[in-house]
Amino acid sequence: MDNPIGNRSLMLRYFLLAVGWLSVALGVIGIFLPVLPTTPFLLLAAACFARSSPRFYQWLVEHPKLGPWIRDYLDGNGIPLKGKVYAIGLMWASILFSCYLVPLPWARGFMLTSAVLVTVYILRQKTLDKS
């Protein structure tokens, strides 16, 4: 069986590891800081680790505190409402700010289209019932 990680360049692997660990750090900060979303950062970290380090992926998914955030999504249980609200809110704030800074109409159109599609995707995901 092919090893998907062995085929990646070393530079890409280090990049994915760096983004993964940065996402873990931001996700952990998001647990304590209500302005920062936890779930999207931990999902990004899991995606980066899945493509760069099976060991770190396993560690993250099986972590007693961080793992449930990821497993709930991966198991199809959904995303917490708080995670959806923060992810959509911060995404739109950053996209609108970017549109303000970028004067190119085609770039604005691309950013707004991307934001709409990601919003629709997030809203279509099942909302995790924490009761």
Short mmCIF file of C-alpha atoms in Angstrom, two decimals:
data_model
loop_
_atom_site.label_atom_id
_atom_site.label_comp_id
_atom_site.label_asym_id
_atom_site.label_seq_id
_atom_site.Cartn_x
_atom_site.Cartn_y
_atom_site.Cartn_z
CA MET A 1 0.00 0.00 0.00
CA ASP A 2 1.28 3.47 -0.83
CA ASN A 3 2.30 5.72 2.00
CA PRO A 4 0.66 9.08 1.26
CA ILE A 5 3.03 10.82 3.62
CA GLY A 6 6.20 9.33 2.13
CA ASN A 7 5.37 10.84 -1.27
CA ARG A 8 5.17 14.40 0.02
CA SER A 9 8.16 16.68 -0.11
CA LEU A 10 9.93 17.31 3.15
CA MET A 11 9.23 21.04 2.89
CA LEU A 12 5.48 20.48 2.49
CA ARG A 13 5.52 18.10 5.44
CA TYR A 14 7.22 20.68 7.67
CA PHE A 15 4.78 23.34 6.48
CA LEU A 16 1.79 21.12 7.34
CA LEU A 17 3.31 20.31 10.73
CA ALA A 18 3.83 24.02 11.45
CA VAL A 19 0.28 24.92 10.44
CA GLY A 20 -0.99 21.94 12.45
CA TRP A 21 0.80 22.97 15.64
CA LEU A 22 -0.18 26.63 15.19
CA SER A 23 -3.79 25.48 14.80
CA VAL A 24 -3.56 23.35 17.95
CA ALA A 25 -2.22 26.36 19.86
CA LEU A 26 -4.99 28.63 18.56
CA GLY A 27 -7.59 25.94 19.29
CA VAL A 28 -6.39 25.61 22.88
CA ILE A 29 -6.41 29.39 23.30
CA GLY A 30 -9.94 29.35 21.87
CA ILE A 31 -11.09 27.11 24.72
CA PHE A 32 -10.39 29.95 27.15
CA LEU A 33 -10.89 32.96 24.89
CA PRO A 34 -14.49 33.26 23.74
CA VAL A 35 -13.57 35.30 20.64
CA LEU A 36 -11.48 32.51 19.10
CA PRO A 37 -13.18 29.38 17.74
CA THR A 38 -11.81 26.04 18.94
CA THR A 39 -13.37 23.45 16.63
CA PRO A 40 -12.27 24.89 13.25
CA PHE A 41 -8.65 25.21 14.42
CA LEU A 42 -8.57 21.68 15.81
CA LEU A 43 -10.12 20.32 12.62
CA LEU A 44 -7.49 22.16 10.59
CA ALA A 45 -4.77 20.72 12.83
CA ALA A 46 -6.17 17.21 12.39
CA ALA A 47 -6.26 17.66 8.60
CA CYS A 48 -2.66 18.91 8.55
CA PHE A 49 -1.45 16.09 10.81
CA ALA A 50 -3.34 13.47 8.79
CA ARG A 51 -1.29 14.55 5.77
CA SER A 52 2.04 14.97 7.55
CA SER A 53 2.32 12.86 10.72
CA PRO A 54 0.20 9.84 11.66
CA ARG A 55 1.71 9.97 15.16
CA PHE A 56 0.57 13.57 15.81
CA TYR A 57 -2.82 12.86 14.22
CA GLN A 58 -3.36 9.91 16.60
CA TRP A 59 -2.18 11.99 19.54
CA LEU A 60 -4.64 14.78 18.71
CA VAL A 61 -7.65 12.58 17.98
CA GLU A 62 -7.08 10.47 21.11
CA HIS A 63 -6.22 13.41 23.39
CA PRO A 64 -8.57 13.36 26.41
CA LYS A 65 -9.42 17.08 26.22
CA LEU A 66 -8.91 17.99 22.54
CA GLY A 67 -9.93 14.71 20.92
CA PRO A 68 -13.69 14.98 21.57
CA TRP A 69 -13.88 18.25 19.59
CA ILE A 70 -12.52 16.43 16.55
CA ARG A 71 -14.15 13.04 17.05
CA ASP A 72 -17.62 14.58 17.33
CA TYR A 73 -17.20 16.04 13.85
CA LEU A 74 -15.49 13.00 12.34
CA ASP A 75 -18.11 10.65 13.79
CA GLY A 76 -20.88 12.72 12.19
CA ASN A 77 -22.20 14.08 15.49
CA GLY A 78 -21.85 17.64 14.25
CA ILE A 79 -20.26 20.94 15.18
CA PRO A 80 -21.21 22.79 18.38
CA LEU A 81 -23.42 25.83 17.75
CA LYS A 82 -20.79 28.07 19.36
CA GLY A 83 -18.19 26.74 16.90
CA LYS A 84 -20.46 27.42 13.95
CA VAL A 85 -21.24 30.96 15.08
CA TYR A 86 -17.59 31.82 15.73
CA ALA A 87 -16.33 30.21 12.53
CA ILE A 88 -18.89 31.99 10.35
CA GLY A 89 -18.60 35.31 12.20
CA LEU A 90 -14.81 35.46 12.12
CA MET A 91 -14.68 34.27 8.54
CA TRP A 92 -17.06 37.01 7.38
CA ALA A 93 -15.26 39.66 9.43
CA SER A 94 -11.92 38.73 7.87
CA ILE A 95 -13.39 38.43 4.35
CA LEU A 96 -15.12 41.81 4.57
CA PHE A 97 -11.96 43.41 5.92
CA SER A 98 -9.98 41.81 3.09
CA CYS A 99 -12.52 43.10 0.56
CA TYR A 100 -12.05 46.57 2.02
CA LEU A 101 -8.27 46.29 1.59
CA VAL A 102 -8.25 44.66 -1.86
CA PRO A 103 -9.57 46.95 -4.61
CA LEU A 104 -9.68 44.29 -7.35
CA PRO A 105 -13.31 43.40 -8.20
CA TRP A 106 -12.42 39.85 -9.33
CA ALA A 107 -10.57 39.20 -6.03
CA ARG A 108 -13.48 40.55 -4.01
CA GLY A 109 -15.86 38.35 -5.99
CA PHE A 110 -13.69 35.30 -5.37
CA MET A 111 -13.45 36.01 -1.62
CA LEU A 112 -17.19 36.64 -1.26
CA THR A 113 -18.08 33.55 -3.28
CA SER A 114 -15.74 31.46 -1.13
CA ALA A 115 -17.26 32.89 2.04
CA VAL A 116 -20.79 32.11 0.87
CA LEU A 117 -19.86 28.53 -0.04
CA VAL A 118 -18.05 27.91 3.26
CA THR A 119 -20.98 29.43 5.18
CA VAL A 120 -23.43 27.14 3.39
CA TYR A 121 -21.19 24.15 4.12
CA ILE A 122 -20.93 24.98 7.83
CA LEU A 123 -24.67 25.64 8.16
CA ARG A 124 -25.48 22.32 6.47
CA GLN A 125 -23.39 20.42 9.01
CA LYS A 126 -25.27 18.84 11.85
CA THR A 127 -25.28 20.92 15.05
CA LEU A 128 -23.89 19.01 18.00
CA ASP A 129 -26.37 18.74 20.85
CA LYS A 130 -24.35 19.21 24.05
CA SER A 131 -27.24 18.34 26.37
#
